[in-house]
mmCIF file of N, CA and C in Angstrom:
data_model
loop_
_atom_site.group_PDB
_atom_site.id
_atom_site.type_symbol
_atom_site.label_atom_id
_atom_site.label_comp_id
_atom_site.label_asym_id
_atom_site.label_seq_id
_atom_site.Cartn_x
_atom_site.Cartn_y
_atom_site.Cartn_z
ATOM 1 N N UNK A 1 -13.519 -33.505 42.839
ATOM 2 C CA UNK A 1 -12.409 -32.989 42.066
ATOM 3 C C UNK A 1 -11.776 -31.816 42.802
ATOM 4 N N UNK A 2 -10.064 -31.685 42.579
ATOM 5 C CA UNK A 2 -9.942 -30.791 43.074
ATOM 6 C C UNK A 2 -10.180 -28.974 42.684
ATOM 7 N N UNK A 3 -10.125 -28.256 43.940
ATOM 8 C CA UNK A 3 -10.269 -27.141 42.749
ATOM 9 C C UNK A 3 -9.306 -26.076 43.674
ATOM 10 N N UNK A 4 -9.176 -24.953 42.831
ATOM 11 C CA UNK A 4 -7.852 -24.133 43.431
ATOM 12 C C UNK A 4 -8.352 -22.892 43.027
ATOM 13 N N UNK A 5 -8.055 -21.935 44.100
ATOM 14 C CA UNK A 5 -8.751 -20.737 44.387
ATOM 15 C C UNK A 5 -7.521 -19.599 44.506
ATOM 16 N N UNK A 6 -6.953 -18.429 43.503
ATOM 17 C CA UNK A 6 -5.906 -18.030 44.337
ATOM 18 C C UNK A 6 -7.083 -16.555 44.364
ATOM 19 N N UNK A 7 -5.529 -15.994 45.702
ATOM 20 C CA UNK A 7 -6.615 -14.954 46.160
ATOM 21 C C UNK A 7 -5.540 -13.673 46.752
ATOM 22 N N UNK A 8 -5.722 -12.412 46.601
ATOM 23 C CA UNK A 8 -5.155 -11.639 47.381
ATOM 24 C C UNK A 8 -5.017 -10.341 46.465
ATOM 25 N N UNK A 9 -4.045 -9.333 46.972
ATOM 26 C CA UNK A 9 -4.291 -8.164 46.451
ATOM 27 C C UNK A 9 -4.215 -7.806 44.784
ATOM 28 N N UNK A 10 -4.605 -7.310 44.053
ATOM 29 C CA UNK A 10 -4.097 -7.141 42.499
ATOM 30 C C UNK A 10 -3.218 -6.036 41.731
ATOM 31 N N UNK A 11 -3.150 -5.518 42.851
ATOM 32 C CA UNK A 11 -1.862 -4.291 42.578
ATOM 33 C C UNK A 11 -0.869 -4.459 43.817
ATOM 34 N N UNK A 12 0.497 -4.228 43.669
ATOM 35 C CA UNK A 12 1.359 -4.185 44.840
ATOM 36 C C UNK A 12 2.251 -3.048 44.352
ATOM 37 N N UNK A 13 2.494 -2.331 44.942
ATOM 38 C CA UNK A 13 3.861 -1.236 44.641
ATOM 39 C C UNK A 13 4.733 -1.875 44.593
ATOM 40 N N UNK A 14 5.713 -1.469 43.227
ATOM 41 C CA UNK A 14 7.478 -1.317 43.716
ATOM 42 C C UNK A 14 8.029 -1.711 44.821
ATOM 43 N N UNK A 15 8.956 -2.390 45.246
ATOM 44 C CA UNK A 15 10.154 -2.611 46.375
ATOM 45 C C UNK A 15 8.860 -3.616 47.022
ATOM 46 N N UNK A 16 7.551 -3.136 47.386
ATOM 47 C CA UNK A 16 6.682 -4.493 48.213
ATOM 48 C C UNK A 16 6.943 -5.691 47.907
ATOM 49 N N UNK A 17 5.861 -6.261 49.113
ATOM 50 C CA UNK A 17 6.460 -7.804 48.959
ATOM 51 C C UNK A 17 4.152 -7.917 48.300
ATOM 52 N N UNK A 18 4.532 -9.194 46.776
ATOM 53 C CA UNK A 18 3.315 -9.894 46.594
ATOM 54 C C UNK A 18 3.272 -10.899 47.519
ATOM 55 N N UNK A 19 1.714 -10.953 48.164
ATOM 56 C CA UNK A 19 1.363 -12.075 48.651
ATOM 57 C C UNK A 19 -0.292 -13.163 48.167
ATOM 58 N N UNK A 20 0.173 -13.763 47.684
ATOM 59 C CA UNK A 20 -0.836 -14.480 47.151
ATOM 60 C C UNK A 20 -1.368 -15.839 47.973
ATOM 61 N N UNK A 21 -2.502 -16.429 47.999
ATOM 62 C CA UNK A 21 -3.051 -17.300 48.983
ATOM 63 C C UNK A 21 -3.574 -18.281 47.742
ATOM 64 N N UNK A 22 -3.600 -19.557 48.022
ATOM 65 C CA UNK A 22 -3.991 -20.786 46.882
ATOM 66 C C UNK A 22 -5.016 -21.238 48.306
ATOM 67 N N UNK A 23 -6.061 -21.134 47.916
ATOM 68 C CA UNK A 23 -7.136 -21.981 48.999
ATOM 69 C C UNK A 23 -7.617 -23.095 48.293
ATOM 70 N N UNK A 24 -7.371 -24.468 49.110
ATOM 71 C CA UNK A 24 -7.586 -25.648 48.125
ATOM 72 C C UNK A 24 -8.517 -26.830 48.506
ATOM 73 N N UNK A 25 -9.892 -27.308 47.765
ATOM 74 C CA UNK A 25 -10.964 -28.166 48.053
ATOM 75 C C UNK A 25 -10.636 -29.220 47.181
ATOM 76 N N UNK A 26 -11.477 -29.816 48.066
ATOM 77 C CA UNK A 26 -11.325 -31.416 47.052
ATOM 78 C C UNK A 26 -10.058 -32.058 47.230
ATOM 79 N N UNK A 27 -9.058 -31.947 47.749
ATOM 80 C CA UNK A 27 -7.819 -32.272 47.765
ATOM 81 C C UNK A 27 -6.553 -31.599 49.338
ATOM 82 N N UNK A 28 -6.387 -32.894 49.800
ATOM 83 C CA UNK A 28 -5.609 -32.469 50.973
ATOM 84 C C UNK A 28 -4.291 -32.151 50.743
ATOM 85 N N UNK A 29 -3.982 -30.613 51.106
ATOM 86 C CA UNK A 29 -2.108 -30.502 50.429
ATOM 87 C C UNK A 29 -1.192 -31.574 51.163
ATOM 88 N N UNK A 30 -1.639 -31.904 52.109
ATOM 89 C CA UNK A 30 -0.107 -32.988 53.106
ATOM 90 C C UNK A 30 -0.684 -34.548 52.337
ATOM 91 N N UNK A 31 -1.349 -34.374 51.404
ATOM 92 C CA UNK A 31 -1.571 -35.770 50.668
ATOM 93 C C UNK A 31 -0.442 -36.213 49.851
ATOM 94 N N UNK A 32 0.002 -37.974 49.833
ATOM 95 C CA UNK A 32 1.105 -37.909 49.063
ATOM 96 C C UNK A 32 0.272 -38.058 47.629
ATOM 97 N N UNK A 33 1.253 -37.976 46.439
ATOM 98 C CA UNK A 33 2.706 -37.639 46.384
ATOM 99 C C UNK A 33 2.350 -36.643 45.274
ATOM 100 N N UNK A 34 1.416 -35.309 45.961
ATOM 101 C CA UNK A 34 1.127 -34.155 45.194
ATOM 102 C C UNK A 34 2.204 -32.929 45.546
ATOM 103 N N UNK A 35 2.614 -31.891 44.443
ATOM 104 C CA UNK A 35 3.113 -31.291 44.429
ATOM 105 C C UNK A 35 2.383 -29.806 44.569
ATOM 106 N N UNK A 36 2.400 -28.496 45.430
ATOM 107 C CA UNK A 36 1.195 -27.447 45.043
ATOM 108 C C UNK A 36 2.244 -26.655 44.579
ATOM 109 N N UNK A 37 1.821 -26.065 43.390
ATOM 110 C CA UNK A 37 2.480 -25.362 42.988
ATOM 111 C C UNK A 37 2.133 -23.711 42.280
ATOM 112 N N UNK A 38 2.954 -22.840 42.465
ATOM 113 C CA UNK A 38 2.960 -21.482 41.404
ATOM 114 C C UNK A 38 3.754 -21.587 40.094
ATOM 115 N N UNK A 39 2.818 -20.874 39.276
ATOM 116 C CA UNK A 39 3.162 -20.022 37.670
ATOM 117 C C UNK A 39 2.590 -19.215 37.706
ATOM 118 N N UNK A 40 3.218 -18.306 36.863
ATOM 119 C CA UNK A 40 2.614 -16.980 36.441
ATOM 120 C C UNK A 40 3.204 -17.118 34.331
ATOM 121 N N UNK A 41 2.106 -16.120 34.436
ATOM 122 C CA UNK A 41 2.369 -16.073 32.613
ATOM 123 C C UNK A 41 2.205 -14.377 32.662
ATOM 124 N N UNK A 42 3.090 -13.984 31.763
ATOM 125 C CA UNK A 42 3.124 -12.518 31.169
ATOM 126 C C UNK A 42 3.651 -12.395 29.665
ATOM 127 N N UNK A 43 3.183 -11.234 29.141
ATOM 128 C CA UNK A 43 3.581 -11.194 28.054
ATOM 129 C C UNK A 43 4.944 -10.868 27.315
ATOM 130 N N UNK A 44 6.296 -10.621 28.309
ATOM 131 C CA UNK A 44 7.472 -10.785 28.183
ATOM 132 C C UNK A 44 8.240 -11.871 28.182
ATOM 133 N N UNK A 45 7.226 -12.706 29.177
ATOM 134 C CA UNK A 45 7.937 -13.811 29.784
ATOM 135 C C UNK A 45 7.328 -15.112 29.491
ATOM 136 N N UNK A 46 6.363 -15.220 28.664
ATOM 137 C CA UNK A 46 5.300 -16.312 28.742
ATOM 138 C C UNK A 46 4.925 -17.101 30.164
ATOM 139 N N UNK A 47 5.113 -18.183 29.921
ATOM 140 C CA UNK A 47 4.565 -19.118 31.399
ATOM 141 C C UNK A 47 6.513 -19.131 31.975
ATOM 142 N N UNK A 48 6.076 -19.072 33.078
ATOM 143 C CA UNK A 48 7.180 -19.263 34.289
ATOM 144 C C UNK A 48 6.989 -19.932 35.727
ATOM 145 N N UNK A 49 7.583 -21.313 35.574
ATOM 146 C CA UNK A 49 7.618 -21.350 36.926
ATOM 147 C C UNK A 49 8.307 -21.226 38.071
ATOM 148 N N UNK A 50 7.301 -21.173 39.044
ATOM 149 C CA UNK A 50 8.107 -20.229 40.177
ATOM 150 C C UNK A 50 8.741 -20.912 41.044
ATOM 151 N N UNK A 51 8.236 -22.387 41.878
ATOM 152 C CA UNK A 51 7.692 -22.899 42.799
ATOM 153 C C UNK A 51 7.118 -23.642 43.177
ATOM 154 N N UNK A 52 7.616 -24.788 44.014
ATOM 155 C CA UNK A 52 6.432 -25.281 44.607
ATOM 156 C C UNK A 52 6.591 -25.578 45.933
ATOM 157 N N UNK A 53 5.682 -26.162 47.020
ATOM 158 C CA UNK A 53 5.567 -26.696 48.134
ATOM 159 C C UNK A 53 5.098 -28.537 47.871
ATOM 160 N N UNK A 54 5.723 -29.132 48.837
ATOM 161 C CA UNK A 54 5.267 -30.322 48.598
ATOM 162 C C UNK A 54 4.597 -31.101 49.405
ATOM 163 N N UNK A 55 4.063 -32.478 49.588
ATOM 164 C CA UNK A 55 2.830 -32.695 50.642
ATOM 165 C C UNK A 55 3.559 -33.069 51.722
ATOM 166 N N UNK A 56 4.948 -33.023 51.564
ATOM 167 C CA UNK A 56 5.844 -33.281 52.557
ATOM 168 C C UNK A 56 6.144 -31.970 53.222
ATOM 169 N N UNK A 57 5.878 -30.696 53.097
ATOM 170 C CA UNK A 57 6.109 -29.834 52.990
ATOM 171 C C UNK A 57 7.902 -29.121 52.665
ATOM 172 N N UNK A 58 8.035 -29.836 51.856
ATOM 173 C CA UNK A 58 9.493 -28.978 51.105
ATOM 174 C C UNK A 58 8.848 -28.271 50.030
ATOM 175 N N UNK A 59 10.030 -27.624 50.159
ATOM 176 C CA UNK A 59 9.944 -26.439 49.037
ATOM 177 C C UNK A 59 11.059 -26.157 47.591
ATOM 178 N N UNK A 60 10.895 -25.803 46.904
ATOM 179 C CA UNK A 60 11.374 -25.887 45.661
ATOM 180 C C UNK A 60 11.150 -24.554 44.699
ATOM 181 N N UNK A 61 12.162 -23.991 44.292
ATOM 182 C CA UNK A 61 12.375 -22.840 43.584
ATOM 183 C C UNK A 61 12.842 -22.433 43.126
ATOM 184 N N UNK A 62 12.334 -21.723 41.172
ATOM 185 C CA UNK A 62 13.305 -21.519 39.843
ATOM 186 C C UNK A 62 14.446 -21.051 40.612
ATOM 187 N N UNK A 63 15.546 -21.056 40.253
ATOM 188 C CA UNK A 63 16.719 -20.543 40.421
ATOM 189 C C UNK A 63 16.915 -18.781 40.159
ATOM 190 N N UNK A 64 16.112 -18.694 39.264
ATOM 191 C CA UNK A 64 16.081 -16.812 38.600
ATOM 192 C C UNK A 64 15.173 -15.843 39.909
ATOM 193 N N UNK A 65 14.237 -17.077 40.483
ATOM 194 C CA UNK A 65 13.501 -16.285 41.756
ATOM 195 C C UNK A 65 13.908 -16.628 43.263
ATOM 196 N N UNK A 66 14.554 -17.851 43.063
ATOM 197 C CA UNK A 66 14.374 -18.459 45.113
ATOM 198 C C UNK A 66 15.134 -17.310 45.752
ATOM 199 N N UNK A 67 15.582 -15.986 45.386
ATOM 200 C CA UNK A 67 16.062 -15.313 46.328
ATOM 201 C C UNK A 67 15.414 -14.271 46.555
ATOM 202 N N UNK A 68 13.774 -14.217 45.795
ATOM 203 C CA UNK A 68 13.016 -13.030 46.579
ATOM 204 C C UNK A 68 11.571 -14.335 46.968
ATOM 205 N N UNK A 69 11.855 -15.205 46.727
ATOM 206 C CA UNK A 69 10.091 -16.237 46.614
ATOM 207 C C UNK A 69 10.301 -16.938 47.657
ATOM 208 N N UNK A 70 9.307 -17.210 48.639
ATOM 209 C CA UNK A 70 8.960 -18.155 49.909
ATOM 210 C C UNK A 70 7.102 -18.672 49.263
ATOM 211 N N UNK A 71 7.223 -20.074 49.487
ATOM 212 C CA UNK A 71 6.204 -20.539 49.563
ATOM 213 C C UNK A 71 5.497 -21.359 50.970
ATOM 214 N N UNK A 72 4.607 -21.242 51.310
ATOM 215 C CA UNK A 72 4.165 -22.023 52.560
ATOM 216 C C UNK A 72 3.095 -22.173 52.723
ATOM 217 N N UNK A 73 2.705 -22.919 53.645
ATOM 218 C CA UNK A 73 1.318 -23.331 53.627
ATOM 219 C C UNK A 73 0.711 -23.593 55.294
ATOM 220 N N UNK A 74 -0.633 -23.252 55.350
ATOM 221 C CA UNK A 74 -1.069 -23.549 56.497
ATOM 222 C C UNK A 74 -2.094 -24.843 56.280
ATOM 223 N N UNK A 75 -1.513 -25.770 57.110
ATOM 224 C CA UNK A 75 -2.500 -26.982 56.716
ATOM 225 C C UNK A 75 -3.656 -26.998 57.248
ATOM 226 N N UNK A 76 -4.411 -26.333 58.564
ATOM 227 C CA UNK A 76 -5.448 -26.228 59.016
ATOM 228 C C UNK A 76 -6.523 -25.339 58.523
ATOM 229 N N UNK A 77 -5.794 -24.792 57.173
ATOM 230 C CA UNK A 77 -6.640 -24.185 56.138
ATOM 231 C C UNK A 77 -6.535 -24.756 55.023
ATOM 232 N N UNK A 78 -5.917 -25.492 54.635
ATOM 233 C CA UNK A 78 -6.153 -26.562 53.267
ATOM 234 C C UNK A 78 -5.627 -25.369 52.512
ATOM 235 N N UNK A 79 -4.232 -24.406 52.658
ATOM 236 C CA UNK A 79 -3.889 -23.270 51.924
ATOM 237 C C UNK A 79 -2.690 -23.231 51.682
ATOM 238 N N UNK A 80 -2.033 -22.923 50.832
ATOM 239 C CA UNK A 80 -0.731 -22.714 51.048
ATOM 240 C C UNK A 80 -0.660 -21.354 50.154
ATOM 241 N N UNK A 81 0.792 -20.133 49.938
ATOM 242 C CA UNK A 81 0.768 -18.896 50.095
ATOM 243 C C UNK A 81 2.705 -18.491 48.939
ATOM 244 N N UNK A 82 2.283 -17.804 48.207
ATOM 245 C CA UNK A 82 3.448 -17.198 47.388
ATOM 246 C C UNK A 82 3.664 -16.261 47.733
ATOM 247 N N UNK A 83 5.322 -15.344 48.471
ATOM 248 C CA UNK A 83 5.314 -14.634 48.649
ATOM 249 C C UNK A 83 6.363 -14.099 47.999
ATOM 250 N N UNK A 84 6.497 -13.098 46.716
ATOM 251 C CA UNK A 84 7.188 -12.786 46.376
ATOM 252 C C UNK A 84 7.904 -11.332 46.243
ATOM 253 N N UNK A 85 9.358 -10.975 46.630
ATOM 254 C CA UNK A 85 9.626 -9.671 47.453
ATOM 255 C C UNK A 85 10.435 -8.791 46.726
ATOM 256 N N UNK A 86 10.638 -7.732 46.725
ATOM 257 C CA UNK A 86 10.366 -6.365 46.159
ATOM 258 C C UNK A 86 10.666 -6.620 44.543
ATOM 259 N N UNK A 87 9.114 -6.494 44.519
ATOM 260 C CA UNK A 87 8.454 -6.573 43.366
ATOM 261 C C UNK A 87 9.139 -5.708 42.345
ATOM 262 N N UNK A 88 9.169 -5.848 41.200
ATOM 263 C CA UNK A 88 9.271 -4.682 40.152
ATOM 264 C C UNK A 88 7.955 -4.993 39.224
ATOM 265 N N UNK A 89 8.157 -3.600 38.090
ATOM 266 C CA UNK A 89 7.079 -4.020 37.258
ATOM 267 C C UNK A 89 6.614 -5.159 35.943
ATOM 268 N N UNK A 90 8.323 -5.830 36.043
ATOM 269 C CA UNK A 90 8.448 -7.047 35.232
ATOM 270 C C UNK A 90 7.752 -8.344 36.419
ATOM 271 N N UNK A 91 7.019 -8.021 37.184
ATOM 272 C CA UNK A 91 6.736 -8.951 37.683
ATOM 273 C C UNK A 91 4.820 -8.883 37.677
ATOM 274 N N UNK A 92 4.859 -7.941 36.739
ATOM 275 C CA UNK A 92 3.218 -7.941 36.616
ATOM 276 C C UNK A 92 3.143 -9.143 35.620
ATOM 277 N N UNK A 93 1.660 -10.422 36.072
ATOM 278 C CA UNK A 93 1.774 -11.260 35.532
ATOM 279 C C UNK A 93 0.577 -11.569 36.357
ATOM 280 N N UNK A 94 -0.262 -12.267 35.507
ATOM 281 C CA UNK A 94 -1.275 -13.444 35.881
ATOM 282 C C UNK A 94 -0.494 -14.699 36.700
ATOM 283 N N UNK A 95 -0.931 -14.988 37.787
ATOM 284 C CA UNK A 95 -0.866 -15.867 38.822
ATOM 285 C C UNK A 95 -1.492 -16.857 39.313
ATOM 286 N N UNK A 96 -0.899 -18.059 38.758
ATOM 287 C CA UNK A 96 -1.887 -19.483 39.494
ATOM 288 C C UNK A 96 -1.168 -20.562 40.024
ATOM 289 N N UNK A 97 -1.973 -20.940 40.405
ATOM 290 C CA UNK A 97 -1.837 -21.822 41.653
ATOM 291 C C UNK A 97 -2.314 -23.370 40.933
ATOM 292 N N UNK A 98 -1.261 -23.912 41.319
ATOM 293 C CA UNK A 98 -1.852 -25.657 40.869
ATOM 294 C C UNK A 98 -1.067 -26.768 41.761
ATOM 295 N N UNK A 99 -1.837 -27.724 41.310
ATOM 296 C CA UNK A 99 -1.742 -29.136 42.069
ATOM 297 C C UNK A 99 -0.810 -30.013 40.760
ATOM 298 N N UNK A 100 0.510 -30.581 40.939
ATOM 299 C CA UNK A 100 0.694 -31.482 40.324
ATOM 300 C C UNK A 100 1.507 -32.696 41.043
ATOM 301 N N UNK A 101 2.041 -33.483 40.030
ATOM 302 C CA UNK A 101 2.446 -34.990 40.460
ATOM 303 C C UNK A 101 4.455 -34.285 40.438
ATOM 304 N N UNK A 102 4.780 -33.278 39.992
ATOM 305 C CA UNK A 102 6.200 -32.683 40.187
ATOM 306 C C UNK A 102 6.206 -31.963 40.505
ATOM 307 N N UNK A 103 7.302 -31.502 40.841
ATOM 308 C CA UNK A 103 7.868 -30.042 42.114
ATOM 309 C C UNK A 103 8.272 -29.333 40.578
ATOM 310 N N UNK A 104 8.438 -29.164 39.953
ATOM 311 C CA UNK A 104 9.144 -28.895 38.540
ATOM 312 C C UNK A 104 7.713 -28.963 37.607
ATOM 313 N N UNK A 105 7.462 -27.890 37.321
ATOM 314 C CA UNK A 105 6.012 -27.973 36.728
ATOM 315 C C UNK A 105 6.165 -26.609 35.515
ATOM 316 N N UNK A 106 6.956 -27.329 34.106
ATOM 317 C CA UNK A 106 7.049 -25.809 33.452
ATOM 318 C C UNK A 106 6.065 -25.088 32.939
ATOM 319 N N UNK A 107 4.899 -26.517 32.046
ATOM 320 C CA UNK A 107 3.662 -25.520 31.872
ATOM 321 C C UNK A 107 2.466 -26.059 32.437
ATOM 322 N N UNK A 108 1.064 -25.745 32.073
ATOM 323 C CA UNK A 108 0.131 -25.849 33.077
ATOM 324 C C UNK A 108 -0.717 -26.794 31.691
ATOM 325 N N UNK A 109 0.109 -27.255 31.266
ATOM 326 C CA UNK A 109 -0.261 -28.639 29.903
ATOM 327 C C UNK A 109 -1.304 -29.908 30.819
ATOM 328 N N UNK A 110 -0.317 -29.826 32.194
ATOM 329 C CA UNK A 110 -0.797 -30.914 33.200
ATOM 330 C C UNK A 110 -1.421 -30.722 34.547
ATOM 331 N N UNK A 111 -1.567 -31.311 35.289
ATOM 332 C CA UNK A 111 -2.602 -31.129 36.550
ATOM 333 C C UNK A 111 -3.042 -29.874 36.812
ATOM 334 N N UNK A 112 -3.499 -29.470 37.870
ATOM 335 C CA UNK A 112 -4.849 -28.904 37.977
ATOM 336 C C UNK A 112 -4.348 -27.493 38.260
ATOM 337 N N UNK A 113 -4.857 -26.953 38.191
ATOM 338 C CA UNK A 113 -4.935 -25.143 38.061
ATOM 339 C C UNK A 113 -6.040 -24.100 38.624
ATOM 340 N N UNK A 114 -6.127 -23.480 38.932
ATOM 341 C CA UNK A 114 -7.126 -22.481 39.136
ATOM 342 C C UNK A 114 -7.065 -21.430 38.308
ATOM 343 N N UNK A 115 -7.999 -20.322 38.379
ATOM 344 C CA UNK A 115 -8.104 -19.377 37.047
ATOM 345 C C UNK A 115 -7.404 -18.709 37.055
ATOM 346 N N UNK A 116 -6.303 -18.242 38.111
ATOM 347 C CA UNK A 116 -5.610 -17.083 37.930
ATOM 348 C C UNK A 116 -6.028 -15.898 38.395
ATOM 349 N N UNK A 117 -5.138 -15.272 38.631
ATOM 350 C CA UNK A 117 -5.150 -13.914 39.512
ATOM 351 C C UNK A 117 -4.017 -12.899 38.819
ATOM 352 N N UNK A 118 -4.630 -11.832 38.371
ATOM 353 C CA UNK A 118 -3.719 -10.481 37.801
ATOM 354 C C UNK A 118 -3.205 -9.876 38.694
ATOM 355 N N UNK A 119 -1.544 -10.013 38.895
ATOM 356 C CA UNK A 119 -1.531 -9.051 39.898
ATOM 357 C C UNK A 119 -0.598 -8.044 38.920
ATOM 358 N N UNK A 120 -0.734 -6.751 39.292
ATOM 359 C CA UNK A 120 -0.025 -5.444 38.890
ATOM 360 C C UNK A 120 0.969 -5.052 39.179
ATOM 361 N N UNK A 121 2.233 -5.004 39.274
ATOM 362 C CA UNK A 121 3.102 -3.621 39.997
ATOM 363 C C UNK A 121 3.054 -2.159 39.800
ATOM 364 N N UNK A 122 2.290 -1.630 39.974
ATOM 365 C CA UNK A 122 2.740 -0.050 39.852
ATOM 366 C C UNK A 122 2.659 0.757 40.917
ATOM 367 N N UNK A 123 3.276 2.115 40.724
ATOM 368 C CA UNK A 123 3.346 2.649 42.079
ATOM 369 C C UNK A 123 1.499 3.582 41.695
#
């Protein structure tokens, strides 16, 4: 089964850029016809999605973020990576990483997920 690991810092300052890492077993990202994808959930915003990368490697992104969000992936690590840039503090939000069958993934109702990662903004 697959499983999804995200990983990286849990506080970022203001104006920084978040960088988050999805490390992924059980499942090859350049496999067809899976989608890897980011959400985050907060309590302003509920679930939001951000993003995804695909096994083709395209990319795909909400319209409210693709102008601070890059997603990518290194395939010789079975990883792919959210990078999202100058942060504010509306962007503090639990962060996960999942595997689905769409690039368009609004809630995490469907395919696979990992537990999530808190990340913070404050200075």
């Amino acid at each position: 089964q697959v499983q999804l690991q995200e990983s990286g810092p849990g506080l970022v300052k203001p104006s920084q850029t978040l960088s988050l890492t999805c490390t992924v077993s059980g499942g090859d990202i350049t496999a067809g016809y899976y989608y890897w994808t980011w959400i985050r959930q907060s309590p302003g915003k509920g679930t939001e999605w951000m993003g995804a990368i695909a096994y083709s490697g395209s990319t795909y992104y909400s319209p409210t973020l693709k102008s601070r969000t890059s997603i990518s992936r290194d395939t010789s690590k079975n990883q792919f990576t959210l990078q999202l840039t100058s942060v504010t503090p509306e962007d503090t939000a639990v962060y996960y990483c999942g595997r689905s069958r769409s690039a368009f993934t609004p809630t995490m109702a469907s395919g696979s997920w990992g537990q999530g990662t808190q990340v913070t903004v404050s200075s």
